[in-house]
PDB file of C-alpha atoms in Angstrom:
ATOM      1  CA  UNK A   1     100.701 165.437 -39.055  1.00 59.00           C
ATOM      2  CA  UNK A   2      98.346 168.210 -38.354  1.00 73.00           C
ATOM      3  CA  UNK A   3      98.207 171.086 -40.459  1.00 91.00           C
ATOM      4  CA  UNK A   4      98.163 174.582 -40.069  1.00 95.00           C
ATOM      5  CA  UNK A   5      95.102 175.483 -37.798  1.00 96.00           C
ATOM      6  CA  UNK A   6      93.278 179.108 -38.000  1.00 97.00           C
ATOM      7  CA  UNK A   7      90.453 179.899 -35.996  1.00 97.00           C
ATOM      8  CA  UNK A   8      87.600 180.661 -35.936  1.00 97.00           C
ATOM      9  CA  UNK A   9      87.213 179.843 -39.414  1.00 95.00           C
ATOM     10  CA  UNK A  10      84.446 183.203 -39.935  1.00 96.00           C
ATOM     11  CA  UNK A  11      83.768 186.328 -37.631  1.00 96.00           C
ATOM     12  CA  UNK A  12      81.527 189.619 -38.187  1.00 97.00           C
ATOM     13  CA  UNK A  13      82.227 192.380 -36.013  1.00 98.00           C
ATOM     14  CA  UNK A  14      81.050 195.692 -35.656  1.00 97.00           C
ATOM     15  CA  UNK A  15      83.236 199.072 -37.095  1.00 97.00           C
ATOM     16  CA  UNK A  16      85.272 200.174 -33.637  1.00 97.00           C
ATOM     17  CA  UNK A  17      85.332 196.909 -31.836  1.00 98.00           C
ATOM     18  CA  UNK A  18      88.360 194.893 -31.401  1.00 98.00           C
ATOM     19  CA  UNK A  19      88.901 190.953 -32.662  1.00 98.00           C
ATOM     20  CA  UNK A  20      91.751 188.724 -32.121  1.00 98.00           C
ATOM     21  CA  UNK A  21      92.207 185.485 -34.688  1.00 98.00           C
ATOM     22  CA  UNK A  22      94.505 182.448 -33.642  1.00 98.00           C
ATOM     23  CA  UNK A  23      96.807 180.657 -35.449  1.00 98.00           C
ATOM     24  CA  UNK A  24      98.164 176.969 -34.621  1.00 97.00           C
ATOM     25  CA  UNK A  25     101.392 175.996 -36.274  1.00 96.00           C
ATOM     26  CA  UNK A  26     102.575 172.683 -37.388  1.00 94.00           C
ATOM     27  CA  UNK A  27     103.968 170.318 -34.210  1.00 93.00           C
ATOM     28  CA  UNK A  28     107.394 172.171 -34.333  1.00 91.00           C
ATOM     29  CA  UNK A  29     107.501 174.774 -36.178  1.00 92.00           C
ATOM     30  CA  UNK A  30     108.419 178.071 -34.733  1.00 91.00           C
ATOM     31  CA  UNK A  31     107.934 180.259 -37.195  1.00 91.00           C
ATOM     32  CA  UNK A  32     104.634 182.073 -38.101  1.00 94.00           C
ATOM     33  CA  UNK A  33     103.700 184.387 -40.427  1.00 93.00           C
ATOM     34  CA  UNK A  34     100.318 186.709 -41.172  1.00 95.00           C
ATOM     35  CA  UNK A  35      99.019 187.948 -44.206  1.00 94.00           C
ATOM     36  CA  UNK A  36      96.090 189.932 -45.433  1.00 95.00           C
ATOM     37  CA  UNK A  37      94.351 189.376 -48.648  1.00 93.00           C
ATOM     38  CA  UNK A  38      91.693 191.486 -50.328  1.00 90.00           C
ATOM     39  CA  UNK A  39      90.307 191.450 -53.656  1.00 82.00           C
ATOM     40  CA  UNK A  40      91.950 195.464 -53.963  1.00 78.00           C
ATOM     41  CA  UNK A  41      95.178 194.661 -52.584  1.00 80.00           C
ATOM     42  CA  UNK A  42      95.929 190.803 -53.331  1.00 83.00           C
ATOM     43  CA  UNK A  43      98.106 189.487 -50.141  1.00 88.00           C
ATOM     44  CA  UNK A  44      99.839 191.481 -48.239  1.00 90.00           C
ATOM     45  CA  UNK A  45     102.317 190.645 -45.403  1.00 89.00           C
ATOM     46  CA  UNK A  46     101.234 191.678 -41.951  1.00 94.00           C
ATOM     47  CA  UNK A  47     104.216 190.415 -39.564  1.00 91.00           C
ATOM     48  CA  UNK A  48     106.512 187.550 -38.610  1.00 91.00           C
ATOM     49  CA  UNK A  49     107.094 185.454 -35.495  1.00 93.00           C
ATOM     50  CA  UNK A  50     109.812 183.302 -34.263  1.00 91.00           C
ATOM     51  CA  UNK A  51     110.036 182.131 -30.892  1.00 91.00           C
ATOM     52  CA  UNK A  52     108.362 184.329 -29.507  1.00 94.00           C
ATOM     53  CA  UNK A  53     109.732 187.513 -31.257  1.00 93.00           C
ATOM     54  CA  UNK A  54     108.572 189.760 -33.921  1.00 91.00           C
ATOM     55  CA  UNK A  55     110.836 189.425 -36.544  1.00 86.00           C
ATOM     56  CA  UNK A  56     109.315 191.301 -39.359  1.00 84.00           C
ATOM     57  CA  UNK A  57     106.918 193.729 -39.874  1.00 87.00           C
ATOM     58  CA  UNK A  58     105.069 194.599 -43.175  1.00 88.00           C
ATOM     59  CA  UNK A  59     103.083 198.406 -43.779  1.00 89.00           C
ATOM     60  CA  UNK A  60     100.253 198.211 -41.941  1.00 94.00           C
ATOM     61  CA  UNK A  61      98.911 200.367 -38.965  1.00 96.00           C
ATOM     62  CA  UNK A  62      99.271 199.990 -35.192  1.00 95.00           C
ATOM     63  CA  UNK A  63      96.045 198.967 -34.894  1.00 97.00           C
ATOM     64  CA  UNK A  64      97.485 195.330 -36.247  1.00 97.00           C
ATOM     65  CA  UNK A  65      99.303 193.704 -33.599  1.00 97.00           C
ATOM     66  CA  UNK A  66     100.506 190.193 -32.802  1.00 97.00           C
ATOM     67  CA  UNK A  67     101.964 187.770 -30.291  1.00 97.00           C
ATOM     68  CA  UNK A  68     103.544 183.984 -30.139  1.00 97.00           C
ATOM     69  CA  UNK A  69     103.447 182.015 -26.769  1.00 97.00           C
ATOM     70  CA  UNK A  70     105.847 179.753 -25.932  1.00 95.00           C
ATOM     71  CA  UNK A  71     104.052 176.910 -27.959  1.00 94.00           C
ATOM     72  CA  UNK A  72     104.535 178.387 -31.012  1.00 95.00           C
ATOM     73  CA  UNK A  73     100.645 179.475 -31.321  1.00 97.00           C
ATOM     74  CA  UNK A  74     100.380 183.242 -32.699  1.00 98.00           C
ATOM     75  CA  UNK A  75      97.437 185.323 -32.110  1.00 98.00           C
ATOM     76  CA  UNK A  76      97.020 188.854 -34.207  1.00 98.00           C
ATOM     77  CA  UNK A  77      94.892 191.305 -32.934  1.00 98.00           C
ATOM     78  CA  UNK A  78      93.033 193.892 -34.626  1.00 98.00           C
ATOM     79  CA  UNK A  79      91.570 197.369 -32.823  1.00 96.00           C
ATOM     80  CA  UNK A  80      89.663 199.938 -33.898  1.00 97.00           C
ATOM     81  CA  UNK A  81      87.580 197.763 -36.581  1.00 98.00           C
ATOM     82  CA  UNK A  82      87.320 199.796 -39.939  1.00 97.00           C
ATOM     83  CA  UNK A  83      84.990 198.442 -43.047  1.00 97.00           C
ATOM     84  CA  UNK A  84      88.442 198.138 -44.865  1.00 95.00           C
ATOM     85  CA  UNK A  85      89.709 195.452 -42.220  1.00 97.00           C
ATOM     86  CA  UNK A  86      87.313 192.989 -44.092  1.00 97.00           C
ATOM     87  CA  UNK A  87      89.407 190.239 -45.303  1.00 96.00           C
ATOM     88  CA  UNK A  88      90.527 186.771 -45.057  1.00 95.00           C
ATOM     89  CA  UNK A  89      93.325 186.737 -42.883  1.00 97.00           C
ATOM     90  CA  UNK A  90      96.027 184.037 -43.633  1.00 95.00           C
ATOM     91  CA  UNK A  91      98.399 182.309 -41.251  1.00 95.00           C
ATOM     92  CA  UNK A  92     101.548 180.402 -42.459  1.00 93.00           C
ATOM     93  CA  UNK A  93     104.073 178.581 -40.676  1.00 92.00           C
ATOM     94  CA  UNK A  94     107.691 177.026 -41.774  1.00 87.00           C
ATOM     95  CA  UNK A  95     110.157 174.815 -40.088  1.00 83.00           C
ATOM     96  CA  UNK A  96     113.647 175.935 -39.430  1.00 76.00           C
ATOM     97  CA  UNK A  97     115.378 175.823 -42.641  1.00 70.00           C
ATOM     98  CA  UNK A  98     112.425 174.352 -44.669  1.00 72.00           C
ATOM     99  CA  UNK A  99     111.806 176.517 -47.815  1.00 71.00           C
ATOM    100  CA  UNK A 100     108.463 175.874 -47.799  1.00 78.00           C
ATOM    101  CA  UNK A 101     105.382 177.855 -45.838  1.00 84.00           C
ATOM    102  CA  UNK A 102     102.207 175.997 -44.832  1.00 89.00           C
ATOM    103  CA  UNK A 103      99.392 178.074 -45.076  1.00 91.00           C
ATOM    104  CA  UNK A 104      96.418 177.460 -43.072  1.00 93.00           C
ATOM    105  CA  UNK A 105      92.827 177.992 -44.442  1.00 92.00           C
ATOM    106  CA  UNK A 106      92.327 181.471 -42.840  1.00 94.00           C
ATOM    107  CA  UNK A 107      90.051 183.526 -41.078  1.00 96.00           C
ATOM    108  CA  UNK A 108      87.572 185.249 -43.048  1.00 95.00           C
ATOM    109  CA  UNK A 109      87.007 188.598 -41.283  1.00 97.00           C
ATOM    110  CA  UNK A 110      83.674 190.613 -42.222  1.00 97.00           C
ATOM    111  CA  UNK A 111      83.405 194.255 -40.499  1.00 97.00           C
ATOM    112  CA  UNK A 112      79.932 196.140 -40.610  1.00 97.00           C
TER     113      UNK A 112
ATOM    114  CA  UNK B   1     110.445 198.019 -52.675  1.00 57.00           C
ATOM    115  CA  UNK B   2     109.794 194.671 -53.847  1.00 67.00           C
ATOM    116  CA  UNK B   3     107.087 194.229 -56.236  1.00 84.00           C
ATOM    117  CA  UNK B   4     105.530 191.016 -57.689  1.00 90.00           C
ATOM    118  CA  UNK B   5     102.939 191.604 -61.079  1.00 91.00           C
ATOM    119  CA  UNK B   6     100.696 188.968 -63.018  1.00 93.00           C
ATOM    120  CA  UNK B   7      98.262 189.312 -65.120  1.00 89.00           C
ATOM    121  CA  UNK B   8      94.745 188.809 -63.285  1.00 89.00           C
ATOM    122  CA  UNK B   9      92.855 186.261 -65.294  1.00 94.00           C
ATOM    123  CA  UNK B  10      93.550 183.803 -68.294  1.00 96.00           C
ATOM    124  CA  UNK B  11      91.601 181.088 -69.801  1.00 97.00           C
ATOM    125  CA  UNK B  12      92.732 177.482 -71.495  1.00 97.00           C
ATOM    126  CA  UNK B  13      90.842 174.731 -72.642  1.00 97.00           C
ATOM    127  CA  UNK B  14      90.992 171.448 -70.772  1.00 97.00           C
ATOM    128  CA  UNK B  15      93.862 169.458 -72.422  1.00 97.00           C
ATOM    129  CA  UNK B  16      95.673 172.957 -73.463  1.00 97.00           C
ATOM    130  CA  UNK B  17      98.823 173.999 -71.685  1.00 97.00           C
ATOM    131  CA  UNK B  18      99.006 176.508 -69.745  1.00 97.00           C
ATOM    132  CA  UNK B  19     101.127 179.578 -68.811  1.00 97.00           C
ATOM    133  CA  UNK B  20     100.856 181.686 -66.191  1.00 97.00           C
ATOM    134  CA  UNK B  21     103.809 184.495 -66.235  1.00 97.00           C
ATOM    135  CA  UNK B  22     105.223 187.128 -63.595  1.00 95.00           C
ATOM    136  CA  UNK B  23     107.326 189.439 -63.082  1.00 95.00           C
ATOM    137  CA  UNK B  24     109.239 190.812 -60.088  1.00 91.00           C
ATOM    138  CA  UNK B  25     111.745 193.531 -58.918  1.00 87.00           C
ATOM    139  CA  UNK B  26     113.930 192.184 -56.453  1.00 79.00           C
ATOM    140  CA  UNK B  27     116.932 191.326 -57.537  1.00 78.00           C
ATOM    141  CA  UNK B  28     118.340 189.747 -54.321  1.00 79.00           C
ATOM    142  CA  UNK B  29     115.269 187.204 -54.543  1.00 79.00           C
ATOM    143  CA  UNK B  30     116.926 183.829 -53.246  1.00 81.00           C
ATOM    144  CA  UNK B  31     113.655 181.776 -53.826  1.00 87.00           C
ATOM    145  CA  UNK B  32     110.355 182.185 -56.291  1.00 91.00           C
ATOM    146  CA  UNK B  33     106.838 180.418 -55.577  1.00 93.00           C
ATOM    147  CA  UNK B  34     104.042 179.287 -57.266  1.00 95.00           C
ATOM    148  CA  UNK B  35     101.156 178.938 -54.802  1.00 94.00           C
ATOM    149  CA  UNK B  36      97.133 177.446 -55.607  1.00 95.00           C
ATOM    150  CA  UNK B  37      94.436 179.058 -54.137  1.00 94.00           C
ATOM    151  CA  UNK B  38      91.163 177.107 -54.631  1.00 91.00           C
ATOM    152  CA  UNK B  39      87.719 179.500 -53.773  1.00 85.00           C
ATOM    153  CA  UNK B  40      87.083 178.994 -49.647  1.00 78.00           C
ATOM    154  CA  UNK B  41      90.904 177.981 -48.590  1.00 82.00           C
ATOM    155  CA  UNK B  42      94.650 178.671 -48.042  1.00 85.00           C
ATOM    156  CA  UNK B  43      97.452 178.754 -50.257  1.00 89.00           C
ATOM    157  CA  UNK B  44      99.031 175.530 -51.468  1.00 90.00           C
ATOM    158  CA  UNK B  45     102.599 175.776 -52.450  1.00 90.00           C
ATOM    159  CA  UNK B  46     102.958 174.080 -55.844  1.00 93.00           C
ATOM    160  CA  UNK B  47     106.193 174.396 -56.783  1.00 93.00           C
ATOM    161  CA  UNK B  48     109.432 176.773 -56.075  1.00 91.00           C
ATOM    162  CA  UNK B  49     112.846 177.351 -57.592  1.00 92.00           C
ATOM    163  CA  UNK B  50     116.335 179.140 -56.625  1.00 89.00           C
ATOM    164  CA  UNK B  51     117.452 181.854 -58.160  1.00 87.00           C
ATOM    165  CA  UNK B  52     120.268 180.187 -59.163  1.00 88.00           C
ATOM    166  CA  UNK B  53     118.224 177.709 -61.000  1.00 90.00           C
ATOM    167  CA  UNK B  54     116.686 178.528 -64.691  1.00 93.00           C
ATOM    168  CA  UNK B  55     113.983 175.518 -65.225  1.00 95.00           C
ATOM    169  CA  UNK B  56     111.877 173.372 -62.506  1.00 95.00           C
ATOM    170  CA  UNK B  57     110.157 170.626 -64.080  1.00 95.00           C
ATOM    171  CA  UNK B  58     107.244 168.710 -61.535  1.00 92.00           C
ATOM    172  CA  UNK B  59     105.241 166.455 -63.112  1.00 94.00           C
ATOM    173  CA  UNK B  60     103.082 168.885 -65.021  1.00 96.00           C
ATOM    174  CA  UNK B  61     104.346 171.743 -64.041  1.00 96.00           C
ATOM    175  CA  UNK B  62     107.011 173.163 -65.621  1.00 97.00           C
ATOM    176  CA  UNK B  63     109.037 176.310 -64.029  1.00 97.00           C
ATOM    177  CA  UNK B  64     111.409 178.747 -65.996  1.00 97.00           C
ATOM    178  CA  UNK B  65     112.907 181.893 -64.276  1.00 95.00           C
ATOM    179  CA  UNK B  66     114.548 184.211 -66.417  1.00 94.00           C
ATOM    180  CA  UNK B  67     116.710 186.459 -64.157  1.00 91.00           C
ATOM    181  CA  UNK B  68     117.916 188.935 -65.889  1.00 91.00           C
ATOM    182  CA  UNK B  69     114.769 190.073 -67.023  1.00 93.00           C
ATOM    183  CA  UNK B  70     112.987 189.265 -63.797  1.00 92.00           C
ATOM    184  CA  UNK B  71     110.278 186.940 -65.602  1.00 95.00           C
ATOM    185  CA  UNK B  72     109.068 183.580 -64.185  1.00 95.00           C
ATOM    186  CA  UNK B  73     106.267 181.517 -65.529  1.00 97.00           C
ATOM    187  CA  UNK B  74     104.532 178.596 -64.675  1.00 97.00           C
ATOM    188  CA  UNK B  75     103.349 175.830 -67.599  1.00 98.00           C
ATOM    189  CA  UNK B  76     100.907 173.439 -66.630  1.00 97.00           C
ATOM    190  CA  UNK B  77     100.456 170.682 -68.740  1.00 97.00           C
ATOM    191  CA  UNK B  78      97.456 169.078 -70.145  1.00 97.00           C
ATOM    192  CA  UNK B  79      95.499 171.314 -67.607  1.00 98.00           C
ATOM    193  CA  UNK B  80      91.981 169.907 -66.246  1.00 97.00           C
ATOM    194  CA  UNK B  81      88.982 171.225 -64.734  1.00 95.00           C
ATOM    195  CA  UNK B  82      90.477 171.144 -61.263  1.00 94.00           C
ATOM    196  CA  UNK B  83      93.036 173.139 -62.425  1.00 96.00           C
ATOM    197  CA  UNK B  84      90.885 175.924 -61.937  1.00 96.00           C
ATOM    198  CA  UNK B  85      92.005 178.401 -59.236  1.00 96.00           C
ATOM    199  CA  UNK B  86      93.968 181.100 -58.586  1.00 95.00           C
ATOM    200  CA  UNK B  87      97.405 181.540 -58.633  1.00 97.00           C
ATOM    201  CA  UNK B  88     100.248 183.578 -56.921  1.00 95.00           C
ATOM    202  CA  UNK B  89     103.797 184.122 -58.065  1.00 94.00           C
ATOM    203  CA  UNK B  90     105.684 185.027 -54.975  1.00 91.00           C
ATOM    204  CA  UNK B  91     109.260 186.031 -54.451  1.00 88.00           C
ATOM    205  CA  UNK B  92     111.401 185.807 -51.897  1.00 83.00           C
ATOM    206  CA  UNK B  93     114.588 187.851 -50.864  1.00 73.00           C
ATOM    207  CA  UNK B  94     117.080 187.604 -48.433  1.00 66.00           C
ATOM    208  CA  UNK B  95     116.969 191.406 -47.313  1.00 50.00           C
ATOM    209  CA  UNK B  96     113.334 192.338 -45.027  1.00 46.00           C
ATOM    210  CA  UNK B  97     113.558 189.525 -42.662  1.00 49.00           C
ATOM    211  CA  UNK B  98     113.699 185.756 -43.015  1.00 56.00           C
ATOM    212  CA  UNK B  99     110.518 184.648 -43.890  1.00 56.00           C
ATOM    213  CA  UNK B 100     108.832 187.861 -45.490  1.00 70.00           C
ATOM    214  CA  UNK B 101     107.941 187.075 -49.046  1.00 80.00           C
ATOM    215  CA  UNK B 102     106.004 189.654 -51.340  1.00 85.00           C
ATOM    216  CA  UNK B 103     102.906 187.480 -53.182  1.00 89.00           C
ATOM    217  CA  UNK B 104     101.455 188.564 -56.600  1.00 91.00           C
ATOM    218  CA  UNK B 105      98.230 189.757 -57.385  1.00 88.00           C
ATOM    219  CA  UNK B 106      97.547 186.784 -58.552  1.00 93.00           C
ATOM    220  CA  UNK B 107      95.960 185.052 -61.579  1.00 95.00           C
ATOM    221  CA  UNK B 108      92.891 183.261 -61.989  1.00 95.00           C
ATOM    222  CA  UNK B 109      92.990 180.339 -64.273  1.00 97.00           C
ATOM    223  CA  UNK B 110      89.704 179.360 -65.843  1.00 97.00           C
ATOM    224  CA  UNK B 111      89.511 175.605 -67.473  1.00 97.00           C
ATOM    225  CA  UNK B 112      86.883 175.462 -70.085  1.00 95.00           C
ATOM    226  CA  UNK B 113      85.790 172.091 -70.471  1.00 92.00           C
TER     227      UNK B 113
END
């Protein structure tokens, strides 16, 4: 089956505008998670969705945001562009009950 | 909070074993991962263990969790050239939602040839 689909796969954007990156799960599995990894900070945990919901929340500003549609697809969003939003930007989904996470191969997010 | 360290860097000879080691400060952690990370993509989940469990063995890749000291370390076994990559201990607990787990710094594992 299909895994874990990020796109697109590299973006530059400018300091102050806004970018949103997409995340396709595995065929049935609800749950999605985000993560942010930086060569400072290692990987850091943005937020969790299932079905719909935010179910988690890790320490980052406002300006990060997130949604899941009905078809289990997340999208995060991030405003207000700083040079420290540079990163690659991870997705990772699970099935219900599976210990495991799938990670996709991430977004690599340059800001300048 | 919870708080996952590694050391950043080690390097083995091909054919050598391994060990990567880690340390975390949750106590409550229910499961522990090792993940890959190869330069330009995701994270592969390697191997995992319970907390209630104190050795993994996978092939290669051997997995002991001490947890009263909060250590865990990952042995790789007669470790080759594409071997080389990084790699993140990750714990996680059953208190800060279901699916949040706190990653390592990570460790990069160089394979001299």
């Amino acid at each position: 089956k299909a895994g874990v689909t990020q796109t697109p796969r590299y973006l530059i954007k400018t300091r102050g505008q806004q970018v949103t990156l997409s995340c396709s799960p595995i065929s049935g599995h609800r749950s999605v998670s985000w993560y942010q990894q930086t060569p400072g900070q290692g990987l850091q945990f943005l937020f969790e969705y299932f079905s719909e919901t935010q179910r988690n929340k890790g320490n980052f500003p406002g300006r990060f945001s997130g949604r899941q549609f009905s078809n289990s697809r997340s999208e995060m969003n991030v405003s207000t562009l700083e040079l420290g939003d540079s990163a690659l930007y991870l997705c990772a989904s699970r099935g219900t009950g599976d210990t495991e996470a799938f990670f996709g191969q991430g977004t690599r997010l340059t800001v300048v | 909070g919870e708080d996952v360290e590694q050391s950043l860097f080690l390097s083995v000879r091909e054919g050598d074993s391994s060990v990567i080691n880690c340390t975390y400060t949750d106590s409550s952690s229910t499961y522990l991962y090792w993940y890959k990370q190869e330069p330009g993509a995701g994270l592969q989940l390697l191997t995992y263990i319970f907390s209630n469990m104190d050795m993994k063995q996978d092939q290669r890749l051997t997995v002991l969790l001490n947890k009263k000291d909060k250590h865990l370390s990952l042995r790789i076994a007669d470790t080759q050239t594409g071997d080389s990559a990084i790699y993140f201990c990750a714990e996680r607990g059953p208190s800060g939602g279901y699916q949040k787990v706190t990653f390592g710094t990570g460790t990069k594992l160089q394979v001299i040839p």
